[in-house]
XYZ file of C-alpha atoms in Angstrom:
651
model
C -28.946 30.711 -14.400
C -27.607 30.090 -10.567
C -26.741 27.066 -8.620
C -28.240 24.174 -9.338
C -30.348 23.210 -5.608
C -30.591 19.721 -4.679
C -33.442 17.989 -3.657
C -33.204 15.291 -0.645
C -32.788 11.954 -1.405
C -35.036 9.789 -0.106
C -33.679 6.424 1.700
C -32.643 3.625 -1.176
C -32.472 6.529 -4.020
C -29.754 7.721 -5.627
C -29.037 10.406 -8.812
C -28.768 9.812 -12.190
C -27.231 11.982 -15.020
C -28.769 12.466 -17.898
C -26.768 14.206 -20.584
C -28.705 15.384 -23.645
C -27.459 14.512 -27.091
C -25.689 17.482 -28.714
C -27.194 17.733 -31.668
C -26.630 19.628 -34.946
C -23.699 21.384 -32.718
C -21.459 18.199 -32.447
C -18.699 18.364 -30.292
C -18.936 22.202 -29.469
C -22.324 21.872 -28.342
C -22.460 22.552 -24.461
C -22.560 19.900 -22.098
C -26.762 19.808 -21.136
C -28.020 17.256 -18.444
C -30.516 16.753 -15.732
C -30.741 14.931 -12.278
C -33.216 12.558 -11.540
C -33.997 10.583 -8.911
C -33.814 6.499 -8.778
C -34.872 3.536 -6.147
C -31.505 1.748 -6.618
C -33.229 -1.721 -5.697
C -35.942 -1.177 -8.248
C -35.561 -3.674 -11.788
C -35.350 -1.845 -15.088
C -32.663 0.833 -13.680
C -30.658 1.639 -16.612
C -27.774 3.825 -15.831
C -23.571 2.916 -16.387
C -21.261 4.027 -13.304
C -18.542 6.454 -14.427
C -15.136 6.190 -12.571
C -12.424 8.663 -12.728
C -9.525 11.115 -10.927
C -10.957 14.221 -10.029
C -7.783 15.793 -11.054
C -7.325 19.443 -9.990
C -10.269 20.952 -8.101
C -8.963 24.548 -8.773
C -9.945 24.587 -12.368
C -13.638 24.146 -13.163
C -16.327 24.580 -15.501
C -20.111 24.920 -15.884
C -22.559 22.179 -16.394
C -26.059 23.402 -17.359
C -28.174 20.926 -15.304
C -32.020 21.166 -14.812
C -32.989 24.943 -14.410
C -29.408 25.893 -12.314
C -25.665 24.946 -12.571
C -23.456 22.668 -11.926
C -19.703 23.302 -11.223
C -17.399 20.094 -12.501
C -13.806 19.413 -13.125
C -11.802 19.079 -16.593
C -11.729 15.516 -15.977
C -15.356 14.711 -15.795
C -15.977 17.545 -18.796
C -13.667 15.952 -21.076
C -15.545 12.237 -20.155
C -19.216 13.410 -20.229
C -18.225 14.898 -23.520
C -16.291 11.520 -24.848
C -19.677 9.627 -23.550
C -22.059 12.190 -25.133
C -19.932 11.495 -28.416
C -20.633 7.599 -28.469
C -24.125 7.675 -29.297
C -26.674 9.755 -30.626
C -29.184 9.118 -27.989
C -29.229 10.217 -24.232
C -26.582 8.825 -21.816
C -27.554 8.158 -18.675
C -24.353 8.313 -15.582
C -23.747 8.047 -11.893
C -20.593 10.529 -11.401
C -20.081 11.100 -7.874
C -19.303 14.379 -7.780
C -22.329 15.459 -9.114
C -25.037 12.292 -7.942
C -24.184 13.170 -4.582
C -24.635 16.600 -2.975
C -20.980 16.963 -1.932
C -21.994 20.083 0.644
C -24.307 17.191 2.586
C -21.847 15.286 4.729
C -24.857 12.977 6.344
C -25.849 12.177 2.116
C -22.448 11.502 1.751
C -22.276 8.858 4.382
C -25.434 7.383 3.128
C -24.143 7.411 -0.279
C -20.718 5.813 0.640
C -22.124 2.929 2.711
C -24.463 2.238 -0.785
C -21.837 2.723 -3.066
C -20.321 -1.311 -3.682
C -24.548 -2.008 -4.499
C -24.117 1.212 -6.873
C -21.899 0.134 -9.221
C -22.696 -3.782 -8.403
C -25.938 -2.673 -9.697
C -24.668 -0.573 -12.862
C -24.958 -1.899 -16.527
C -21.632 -0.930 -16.353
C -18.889 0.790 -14.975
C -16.931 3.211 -17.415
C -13.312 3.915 -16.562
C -11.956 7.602 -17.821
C -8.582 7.897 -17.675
C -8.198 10.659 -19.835
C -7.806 12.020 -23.445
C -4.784 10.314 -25.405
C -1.484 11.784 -24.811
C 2.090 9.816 -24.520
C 1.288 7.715 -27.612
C -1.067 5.988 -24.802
C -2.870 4.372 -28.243
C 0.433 2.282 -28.865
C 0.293 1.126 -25.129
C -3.626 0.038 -25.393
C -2.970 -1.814 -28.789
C -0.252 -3.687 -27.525
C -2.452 -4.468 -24.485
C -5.426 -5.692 -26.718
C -2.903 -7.405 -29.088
C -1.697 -9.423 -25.745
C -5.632 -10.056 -25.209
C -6.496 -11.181 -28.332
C -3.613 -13.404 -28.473
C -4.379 -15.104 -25.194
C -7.751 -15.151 -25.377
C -7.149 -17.854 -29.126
C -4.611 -19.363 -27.144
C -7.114 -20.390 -24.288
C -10.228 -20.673 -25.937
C -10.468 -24.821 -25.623
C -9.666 -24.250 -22.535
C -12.802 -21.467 -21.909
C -15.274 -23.526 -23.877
C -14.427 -26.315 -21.124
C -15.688 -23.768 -18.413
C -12.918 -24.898 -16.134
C -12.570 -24.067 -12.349
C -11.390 -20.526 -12.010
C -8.159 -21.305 -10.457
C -7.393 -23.958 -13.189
C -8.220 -21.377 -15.764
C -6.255 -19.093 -13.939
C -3.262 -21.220 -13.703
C -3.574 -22.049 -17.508
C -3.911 -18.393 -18.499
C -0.774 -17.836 -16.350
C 1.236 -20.643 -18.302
C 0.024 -18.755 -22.166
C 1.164 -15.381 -20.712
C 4.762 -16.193 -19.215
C 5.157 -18.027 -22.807
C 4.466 -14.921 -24.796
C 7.752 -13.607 -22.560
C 9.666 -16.174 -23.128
C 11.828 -13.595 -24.942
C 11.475 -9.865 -26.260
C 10.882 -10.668 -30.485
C 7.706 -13.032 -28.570
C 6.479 -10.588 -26.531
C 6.360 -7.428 -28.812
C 6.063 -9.424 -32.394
C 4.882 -5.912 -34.493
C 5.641 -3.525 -32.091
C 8.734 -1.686 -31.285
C 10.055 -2.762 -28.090
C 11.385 0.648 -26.897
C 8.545 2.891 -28.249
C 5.731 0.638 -26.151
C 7.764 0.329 -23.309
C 7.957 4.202 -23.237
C 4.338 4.575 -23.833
C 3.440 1.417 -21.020
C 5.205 3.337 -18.696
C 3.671 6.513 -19.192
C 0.059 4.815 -19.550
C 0.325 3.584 -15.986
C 1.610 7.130 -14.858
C -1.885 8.323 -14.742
C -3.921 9.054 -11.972
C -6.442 6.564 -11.657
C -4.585 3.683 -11.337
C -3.424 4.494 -8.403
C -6.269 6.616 -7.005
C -8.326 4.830 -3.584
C -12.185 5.051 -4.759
C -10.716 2.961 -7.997
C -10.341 0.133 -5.713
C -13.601 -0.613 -4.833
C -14.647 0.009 -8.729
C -12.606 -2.476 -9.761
C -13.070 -5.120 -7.382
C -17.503 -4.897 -7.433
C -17.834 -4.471 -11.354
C -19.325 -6.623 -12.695
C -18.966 -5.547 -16.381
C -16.025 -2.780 -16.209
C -14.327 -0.930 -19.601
C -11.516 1.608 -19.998
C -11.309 4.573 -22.053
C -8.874 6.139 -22.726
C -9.365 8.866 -25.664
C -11.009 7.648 -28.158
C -10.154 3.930 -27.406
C -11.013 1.164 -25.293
C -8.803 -0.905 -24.059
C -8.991 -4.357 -21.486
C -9.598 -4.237 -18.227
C -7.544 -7.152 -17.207
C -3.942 -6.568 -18.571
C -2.049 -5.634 -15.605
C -1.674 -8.579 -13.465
C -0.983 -11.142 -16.240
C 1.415 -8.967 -18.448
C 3.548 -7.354 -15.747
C 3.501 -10.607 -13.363
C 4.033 -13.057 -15.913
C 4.713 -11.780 -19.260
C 7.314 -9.262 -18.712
C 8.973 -10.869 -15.910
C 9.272 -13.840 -18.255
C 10.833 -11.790 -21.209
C 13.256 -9.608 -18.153
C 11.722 -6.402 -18.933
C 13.318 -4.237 -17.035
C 11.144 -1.399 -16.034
C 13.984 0.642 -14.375
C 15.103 1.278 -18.074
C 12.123 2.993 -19.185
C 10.613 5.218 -16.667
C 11.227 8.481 -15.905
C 12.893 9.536 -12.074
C 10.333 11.910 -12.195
C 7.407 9.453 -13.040
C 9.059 6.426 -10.578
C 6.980 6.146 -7.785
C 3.597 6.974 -9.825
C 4.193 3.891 -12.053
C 5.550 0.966 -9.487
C 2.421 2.666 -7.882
C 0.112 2.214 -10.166
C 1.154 -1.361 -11.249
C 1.511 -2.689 -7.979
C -2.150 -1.447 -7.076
C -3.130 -2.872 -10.295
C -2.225 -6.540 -9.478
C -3.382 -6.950 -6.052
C -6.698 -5.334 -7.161
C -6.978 -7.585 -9.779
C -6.357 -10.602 -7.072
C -9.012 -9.400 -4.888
C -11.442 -9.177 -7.767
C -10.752 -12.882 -8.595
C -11.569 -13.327 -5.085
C -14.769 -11.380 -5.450
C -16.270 -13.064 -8.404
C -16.114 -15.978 -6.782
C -17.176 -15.244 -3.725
C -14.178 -15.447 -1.343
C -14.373 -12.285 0.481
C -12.305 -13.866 4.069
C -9.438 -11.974 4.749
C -10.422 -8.634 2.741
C -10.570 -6.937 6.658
C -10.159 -3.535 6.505
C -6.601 -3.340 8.632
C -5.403 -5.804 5.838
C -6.798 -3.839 2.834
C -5.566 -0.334 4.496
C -2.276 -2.157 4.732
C -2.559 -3.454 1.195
C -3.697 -0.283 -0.502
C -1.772 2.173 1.928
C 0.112 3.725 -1.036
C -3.131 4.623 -2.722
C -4.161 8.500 -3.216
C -7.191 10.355 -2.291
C -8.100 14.164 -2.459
C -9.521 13.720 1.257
C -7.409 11.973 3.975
C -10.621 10.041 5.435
C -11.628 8.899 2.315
C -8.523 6.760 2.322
C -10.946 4.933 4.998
C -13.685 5.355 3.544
C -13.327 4.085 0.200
C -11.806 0.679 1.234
C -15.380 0.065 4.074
C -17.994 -1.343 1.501
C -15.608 -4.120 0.353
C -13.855 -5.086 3.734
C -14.821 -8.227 6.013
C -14.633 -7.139 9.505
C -12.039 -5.484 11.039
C -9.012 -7.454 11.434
C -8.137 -10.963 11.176
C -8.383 -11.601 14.349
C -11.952 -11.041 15.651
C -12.149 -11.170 19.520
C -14.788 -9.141 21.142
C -12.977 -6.981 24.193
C -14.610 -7.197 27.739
C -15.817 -3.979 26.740
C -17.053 -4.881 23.027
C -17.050 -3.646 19.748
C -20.127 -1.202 18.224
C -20.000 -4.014 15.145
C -18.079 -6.086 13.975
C -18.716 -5.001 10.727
C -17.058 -1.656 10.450
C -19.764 0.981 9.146
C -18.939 4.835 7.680
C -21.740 6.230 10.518
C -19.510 5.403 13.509
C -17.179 6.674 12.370
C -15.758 10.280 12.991
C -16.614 12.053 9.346
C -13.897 14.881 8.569
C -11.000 15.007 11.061
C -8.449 12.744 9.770
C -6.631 11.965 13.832
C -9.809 10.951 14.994
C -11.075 8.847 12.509
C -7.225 6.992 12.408
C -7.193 6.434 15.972
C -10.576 5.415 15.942
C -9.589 2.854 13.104
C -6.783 1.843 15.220
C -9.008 1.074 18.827
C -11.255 -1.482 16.773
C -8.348 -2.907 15.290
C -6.658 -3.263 18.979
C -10.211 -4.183 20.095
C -10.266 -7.156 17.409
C -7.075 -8.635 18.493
C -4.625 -7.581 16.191
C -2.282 -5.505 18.319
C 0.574 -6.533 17.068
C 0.242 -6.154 13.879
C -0.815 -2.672 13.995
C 1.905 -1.525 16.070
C 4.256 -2.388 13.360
C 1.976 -0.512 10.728
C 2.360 2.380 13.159
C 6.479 1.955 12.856
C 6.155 2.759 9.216
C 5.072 5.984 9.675
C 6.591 9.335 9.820
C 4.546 10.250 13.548
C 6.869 11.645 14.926
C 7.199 14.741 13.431
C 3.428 15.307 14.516
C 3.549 15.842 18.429
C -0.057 15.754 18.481
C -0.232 12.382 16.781
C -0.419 9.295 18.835
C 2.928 7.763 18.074
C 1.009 3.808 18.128
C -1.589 5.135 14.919
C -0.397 4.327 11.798
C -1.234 7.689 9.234
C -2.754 5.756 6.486
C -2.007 8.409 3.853
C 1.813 8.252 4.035
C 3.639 5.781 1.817
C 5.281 2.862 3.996
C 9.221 4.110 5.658
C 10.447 0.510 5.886
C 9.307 -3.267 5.956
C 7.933 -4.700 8.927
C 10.499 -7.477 10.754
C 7.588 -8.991 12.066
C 5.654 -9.476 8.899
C 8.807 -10.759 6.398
C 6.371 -13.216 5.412
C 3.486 -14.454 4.505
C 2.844 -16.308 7.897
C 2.726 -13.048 9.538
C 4.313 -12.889 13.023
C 5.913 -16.678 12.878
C 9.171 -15.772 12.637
C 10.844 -14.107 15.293
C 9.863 -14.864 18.976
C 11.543 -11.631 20.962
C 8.733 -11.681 23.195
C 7.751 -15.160 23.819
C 7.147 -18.404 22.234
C 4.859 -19.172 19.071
C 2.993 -21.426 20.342
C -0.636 -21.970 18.972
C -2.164 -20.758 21.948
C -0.086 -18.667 22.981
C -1.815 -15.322 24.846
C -2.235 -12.382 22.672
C -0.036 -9.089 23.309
C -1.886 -7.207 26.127
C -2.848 -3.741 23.753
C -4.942 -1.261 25.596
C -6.091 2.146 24.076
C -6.904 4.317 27.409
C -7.434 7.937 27.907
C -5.258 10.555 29.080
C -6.446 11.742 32.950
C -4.805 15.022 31.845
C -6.346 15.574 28.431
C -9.820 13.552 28.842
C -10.810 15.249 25.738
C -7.771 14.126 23.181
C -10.002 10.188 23.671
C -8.458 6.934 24.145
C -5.242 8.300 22.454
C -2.849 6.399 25.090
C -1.476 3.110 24.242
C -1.332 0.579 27.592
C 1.200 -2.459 26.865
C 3.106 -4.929 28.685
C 6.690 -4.670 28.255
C 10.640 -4.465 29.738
C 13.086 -1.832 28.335
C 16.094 -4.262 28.338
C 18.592 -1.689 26.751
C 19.771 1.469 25.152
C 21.253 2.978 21.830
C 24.956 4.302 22.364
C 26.504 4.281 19.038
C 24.330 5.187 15.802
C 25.898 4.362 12.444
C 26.188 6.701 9.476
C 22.970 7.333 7.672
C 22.307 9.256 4.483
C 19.123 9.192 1.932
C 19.675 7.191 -0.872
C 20.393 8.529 -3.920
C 18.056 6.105 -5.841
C 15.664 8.598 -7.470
C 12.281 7.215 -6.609
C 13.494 5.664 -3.622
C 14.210 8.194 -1.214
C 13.123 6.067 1.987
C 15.830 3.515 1.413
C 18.838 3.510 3.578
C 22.522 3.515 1.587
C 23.311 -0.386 1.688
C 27.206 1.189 2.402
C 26.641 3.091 4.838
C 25.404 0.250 6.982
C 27.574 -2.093 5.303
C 30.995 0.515 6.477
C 28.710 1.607 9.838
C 28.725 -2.814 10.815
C 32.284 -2.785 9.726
C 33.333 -0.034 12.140
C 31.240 -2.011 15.208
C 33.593 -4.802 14.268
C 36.861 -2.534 15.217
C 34.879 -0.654 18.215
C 34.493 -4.448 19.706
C 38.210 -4.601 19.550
C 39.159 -1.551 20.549
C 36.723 -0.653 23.155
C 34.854 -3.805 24.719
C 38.817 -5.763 24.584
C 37.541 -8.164 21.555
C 35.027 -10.056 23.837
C 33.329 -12.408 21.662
C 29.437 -11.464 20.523
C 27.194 -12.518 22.895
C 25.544 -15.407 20.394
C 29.761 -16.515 20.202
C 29.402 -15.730 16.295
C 32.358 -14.609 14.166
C 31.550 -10.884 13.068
C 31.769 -11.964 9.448
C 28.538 -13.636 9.952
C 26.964 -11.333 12.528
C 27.269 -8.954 9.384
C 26.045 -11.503 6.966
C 22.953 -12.055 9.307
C 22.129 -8.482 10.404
C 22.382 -7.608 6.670
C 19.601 -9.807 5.907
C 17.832 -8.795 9.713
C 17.672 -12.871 10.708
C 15.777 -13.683 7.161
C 17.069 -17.467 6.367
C 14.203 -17.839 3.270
C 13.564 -15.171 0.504
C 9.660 -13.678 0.688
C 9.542 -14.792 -2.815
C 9.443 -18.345 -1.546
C 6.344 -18.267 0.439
C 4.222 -16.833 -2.750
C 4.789 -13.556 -4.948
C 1.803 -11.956 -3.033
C 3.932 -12.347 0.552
C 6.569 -9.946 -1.444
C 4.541 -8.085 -3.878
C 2.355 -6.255 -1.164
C 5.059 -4.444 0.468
C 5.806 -2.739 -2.367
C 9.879 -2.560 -2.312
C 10.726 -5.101 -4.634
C 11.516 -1.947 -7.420
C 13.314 0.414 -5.258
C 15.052 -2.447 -3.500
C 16.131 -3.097 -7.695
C 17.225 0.320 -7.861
C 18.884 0.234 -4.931
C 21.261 -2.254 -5.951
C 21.236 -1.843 -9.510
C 23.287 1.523 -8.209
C 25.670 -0.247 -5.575
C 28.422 -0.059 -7.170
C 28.003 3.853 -7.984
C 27.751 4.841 -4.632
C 30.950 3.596 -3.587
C 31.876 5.941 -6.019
C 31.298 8.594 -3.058
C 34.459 10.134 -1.402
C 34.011 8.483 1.728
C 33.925 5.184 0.635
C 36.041 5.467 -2.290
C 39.348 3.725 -0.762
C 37.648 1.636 1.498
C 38.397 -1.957 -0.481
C 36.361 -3.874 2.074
C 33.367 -2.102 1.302
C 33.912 -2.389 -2.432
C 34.023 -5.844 -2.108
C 31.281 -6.138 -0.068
C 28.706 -4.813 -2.105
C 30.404 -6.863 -5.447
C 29.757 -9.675 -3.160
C 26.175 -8.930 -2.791
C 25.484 -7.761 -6.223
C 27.391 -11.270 -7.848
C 24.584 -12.914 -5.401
C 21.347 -11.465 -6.747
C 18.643 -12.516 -7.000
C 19.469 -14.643 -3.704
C 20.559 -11.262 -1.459
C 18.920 -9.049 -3.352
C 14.799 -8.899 -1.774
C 15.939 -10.167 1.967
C 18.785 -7.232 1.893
C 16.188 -4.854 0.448
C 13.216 -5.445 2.607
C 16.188 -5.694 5.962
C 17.877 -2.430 5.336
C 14.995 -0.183 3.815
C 14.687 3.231 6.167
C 17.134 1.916 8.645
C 20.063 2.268 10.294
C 22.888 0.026 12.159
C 23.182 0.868 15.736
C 25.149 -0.441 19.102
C 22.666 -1.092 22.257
C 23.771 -2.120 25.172
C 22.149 -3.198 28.403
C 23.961 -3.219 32.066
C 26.325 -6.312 30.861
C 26.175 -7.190 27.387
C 26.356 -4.795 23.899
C 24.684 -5.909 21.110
C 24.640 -4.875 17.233
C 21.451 -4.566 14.853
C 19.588 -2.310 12.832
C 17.293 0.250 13.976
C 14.778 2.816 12.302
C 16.090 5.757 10.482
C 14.811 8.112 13.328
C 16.608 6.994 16.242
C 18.590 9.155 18.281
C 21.152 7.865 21.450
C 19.642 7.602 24.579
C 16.492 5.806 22.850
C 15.481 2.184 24.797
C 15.301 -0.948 22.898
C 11.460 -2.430 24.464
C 10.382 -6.202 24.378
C 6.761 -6.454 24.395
C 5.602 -9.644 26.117
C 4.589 -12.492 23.617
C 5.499 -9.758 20.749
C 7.680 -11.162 17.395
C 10.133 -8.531 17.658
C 11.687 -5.382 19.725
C 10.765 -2.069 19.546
C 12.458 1.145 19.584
C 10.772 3.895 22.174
C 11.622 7.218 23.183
C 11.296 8.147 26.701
C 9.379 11.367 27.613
C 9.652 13.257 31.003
C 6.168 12.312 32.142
C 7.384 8.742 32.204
C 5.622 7.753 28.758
C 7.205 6.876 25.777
C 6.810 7.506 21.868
C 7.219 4.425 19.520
C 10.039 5.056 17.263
C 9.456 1.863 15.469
C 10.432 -1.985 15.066
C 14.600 -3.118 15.458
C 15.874 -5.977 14.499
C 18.945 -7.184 17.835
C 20.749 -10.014 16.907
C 20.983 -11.910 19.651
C 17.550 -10.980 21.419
C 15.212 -12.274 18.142
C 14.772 -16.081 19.568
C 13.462 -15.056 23.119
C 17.076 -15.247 24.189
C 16.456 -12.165 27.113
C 12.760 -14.036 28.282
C 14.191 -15.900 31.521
C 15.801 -12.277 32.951
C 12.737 -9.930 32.227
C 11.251 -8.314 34.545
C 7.589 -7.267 32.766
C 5.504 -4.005 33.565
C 2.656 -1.901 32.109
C 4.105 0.361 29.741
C 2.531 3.493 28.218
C 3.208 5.024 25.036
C 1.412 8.327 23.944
């Protein structure tokens, strides 16, 4: 039997999978199925959507399909033949990897821009996430127990078919009371044993995989298996936001160093797309742009780079926030999968990046671009954020949840204030690299001189994070360079240096994000390695270095007896940076700069811009963003009356 040969699809179809009942064979029967062709818009369709992690591409097996074969991966073997064991009768599937002829880039495109109607359309949508390992069935009956138990604790309330944030609110209330302590929360279950198998539940792939996004938010009926179990679709936001944070569950405790960054991962993707699907059901789709849900979801996975781009189109709003047509327009305002470049991942990021500058929201991507490791890529415009890497650092500018109304560096926040001037142009001498040079309006007002010390954490899971002592002993050691070298002149804002510390530490932050809404925290995704981080203070003044040094001892004692109130505006200030001395032709300041900095680096106001950037100045006269810096003493617009403003580019 050979290769199974596709047939074209005609526009509005799609594929269906038929798998054929196994018969007298049972479970060792082969997997049998056929292809057929459907008008998606057509009534009586009768197909569920199946969802899953490809898992490893390098290890697959045959499908008999039609008169040829099909080549598929363990993980869609093992849930064709967990569906094919469910009922006796044919099962009828859209899988993507098989519905759509994967060797067809144009289907492909056609197939991705259809794919929110696909499994809108669905009976249902079946979520695999694999056979049961890691006692995963005590983790899905303590999930259903927490259903069940909410669902007779609401059920007035559902019977009164109240608004959906009312209902929302009042499930909230039942949930944090379940936590109100640990014998509440677990009842018959062994507090340790579930944790252990919670943790390693949300370990697996497809929680925090990028095509599960769009599942998830666009189902309308959606169920998990897992095994031979189902288990609710709906337990992470409620039970991790309110329920364990009630009961102070510490997470930390439980997982793994190894399995760290796959489970904040996978929870944290969990809530917000559980927010957005609220949003979706009833309706409220403003804001879901795709800048904000590539910035939302930028720690999701995919097997392809672009599809980290692609799989986030069918449910996004426009392009930014801010849509303002340039003088030389935008090909849509809606962004669509065939304008945009199909397979190489630079192009299709930079072209991401022009629509976003072309929409007005300049600023904002600049800092996304800060947060990425560019650098090492000379080829790589330095002003593109790589959408694939995990964030370095926080933004300064976007603290909280009214983004860019903090700081004023650049100019004045006033309402109508003029937008930063953000220009994508080409390159005279490389015409064919496209619009891969960044035009902006800016003064270089000084330069770095004196880097502090800077070592990875050694938080496992957190590797990004900067060592709160070393900036902590680095600030200390500006304090005794001011005496010694600049003759103990005071700081240019007239501040003691105990609270030029205090206030660099924190990078200006005078209200905790937590204040302005768990969302305006949540999304950044350091709230558990910033937990880590200081849960482990202590120990790393264990290091030789530091080890005598009683001022640093009892500055981190002092921050650690202050959590919660340090703990988020330390974490989000210091993550991936480092404390550094700039200095312009009179005056030397002291704040905290990216991780990558090197001396001889120029601190860069952009006009009308929240906050200062770092850039590195090439021979040609360019520059390369390093990323944003938090000055203490240039933040409120301070420099404004002496700049001297010019076009600036940055490749």
């Amino acid at each position: 039997m050979g290769f199974f040969e596709y047939t074209p699809l005609k526009d509005g179809e799609i594929r269906v999978l038929t798998i054929h009942p196994s018969g007298s064979r049972g479970i060792d029967a082969p997997l049998q199925a056929d292809l057929e062709h459907i008008v998606l818009d057509s009534e009586g369709q009768d197909y569920a959507a199946l969802s899953y992690a490809w898992g490893d591409a390098s290890v697959l097996h045959p499908l008999a399909c039609g008169k040829g074969t099909l080549n598929i991966t363990t993980n869609l073997r093992q849930a064709l033949l967990r569906l094919r064991s469910s009922t006796p009768t044919k099962v009828r599937i859209w899988a993507d990897a098989v519905c759509i002829n994967q060797n067809d880039q144009d289907e492909k495109l056609k197939q991705i821009a259809i794919m929110r109607h696909i499994y809108g359309k669905a009976k249902q949508t079946i979520v695999w996430l694999g056979d049961a390992a890691d006692d995963s069935d005590t983790a899905i009956r303590f999930f259903d127990s927490l259903d069940l138990r909410l669902r007779q604790k609401i059920a007035d309330h559902l019977n009164a078919r109240l608004p959906f944030d009312e209902a929302s609110r009042i499930m909230g209330a039942y949930m944090k009371s379940f936590g109100r302590d640990q014998a509440t929360l677990f009842q018959d279950f062994d507090p340790d044993r579930t944790m252990r198998a919670i943790v390693a539940f949300m370990a697996r792939p497809w929680f925090r995989r990028a095509w599960c996004i769009q599942v998830y938010v666009v189902s309308p009926d959606l169920k998990m298996l897992c095994g031979d179990r189902e288990c609710s679709s709906a337990f992470a936001m409620p039970t991790f936001i309110y329920a364990f944070d009630g009961a102070n569950i510490r997470l930390n405790k439980y997982v793994p160093a190894s399995q760290r960054e796959d489970v904040f991962r996978g929870i944290e993707q969990m809530t917000q797309i559980q927010d957005q699907h609220n949003d979706y059901e009833k309706g409220d789709v403003q804001g879901h742009h795709l800048f904000r849900l590539l910035q939302l979801y930028r720690t999701s996975q995919c097997t392809m780079p672009v599809d980290k781009v692609y799989s986030l189109v069918g449910i996004s709003d426009g392009w930014s926030e801010n849509v303002v047509r340039s003088s030389r327009g935008l090909p849509s305002q809606q962004p669509s999968v065939f304008e945009m470049p199909t397979t190489n991942k630079r192009d299709l990021f930079v072209y991401v990046a022009q629509r976003v500058l072309q929409s007005g929201d300049g600023e904002s991507l600049f800092g996304e671009a800060t947060r990425s490791r560019r650098l090492s890529e000379p080829n790589w415009p330095s002003w593109v954020p790589d959408w694939t890497e995990s964030p370095l650092t926080s933004q300064y500018g976007h603290f909280f949840s009214e983004t860019q109304w903090f700081f004023k560096a650049g100019g004045p926040k006033a309402p109508n204030r003029p937008r930063p001037d953000f220009r994508a142009v080409r390159d005279p001498e490389n015409p064919d690299a496209g619009e891969a040079i960044l035009q902006v309006t800016g003064a270089v007002v000084q330069e770095v001189f004196v880097l502090g010390k800077h070592t990875p954490t050694r938080v496992p899971g957190a590797p990004n994070l900067s060592s709160l002592v070393d900036i902590l002993h680095s600030l200390q050691g500006f304090e005794r360079l001011w005496d010694e070298t600049l003759n103990a002149e005071p700081y240019c804002t007239g501040e003691p240096w105990s609270k030029i510390q205090e206030v660099i530490m924190r990078a200006g932050q005078t209200k905790e994000p937590s204040e302005f809404g768990a969302s305006a925290y949540r999304e950044y995704g350091w709230g558990n390695a910033n937990e880590l981080e200081f849960d482990l203070a202590e120990e790393n003044t264990s290091n030789p270095v530091y080890a005598n040094d009683s001022a640093i001892i009892s500055s981190v004692k002092t921050i650690a007896d202050e959590l919660p109130s340090w703990s988020r505006s330390v974490g989000n200030a210091v993550a991936g940076r480092v404390a550094a001395v700039t200095s312009s032709t009179t005056t030397a300041y002291v704040g905290l700069v990216p991780a990558g900095t090197e001396k001889g680096d120029q601190i860069c106001i952009l006009r009308t811009c929240s906050v200062p950037y770092v850039l590195r100045p090439l021979e040609n006269g360019r520059y390369r963003l390093v990323g944003d810096c938090y000055i203490h003493g240039v933040m409120e617009g301070e420099l404004l009356d002496s700049l001297e403003f010019e076009t600036i580019q940055i490749e």
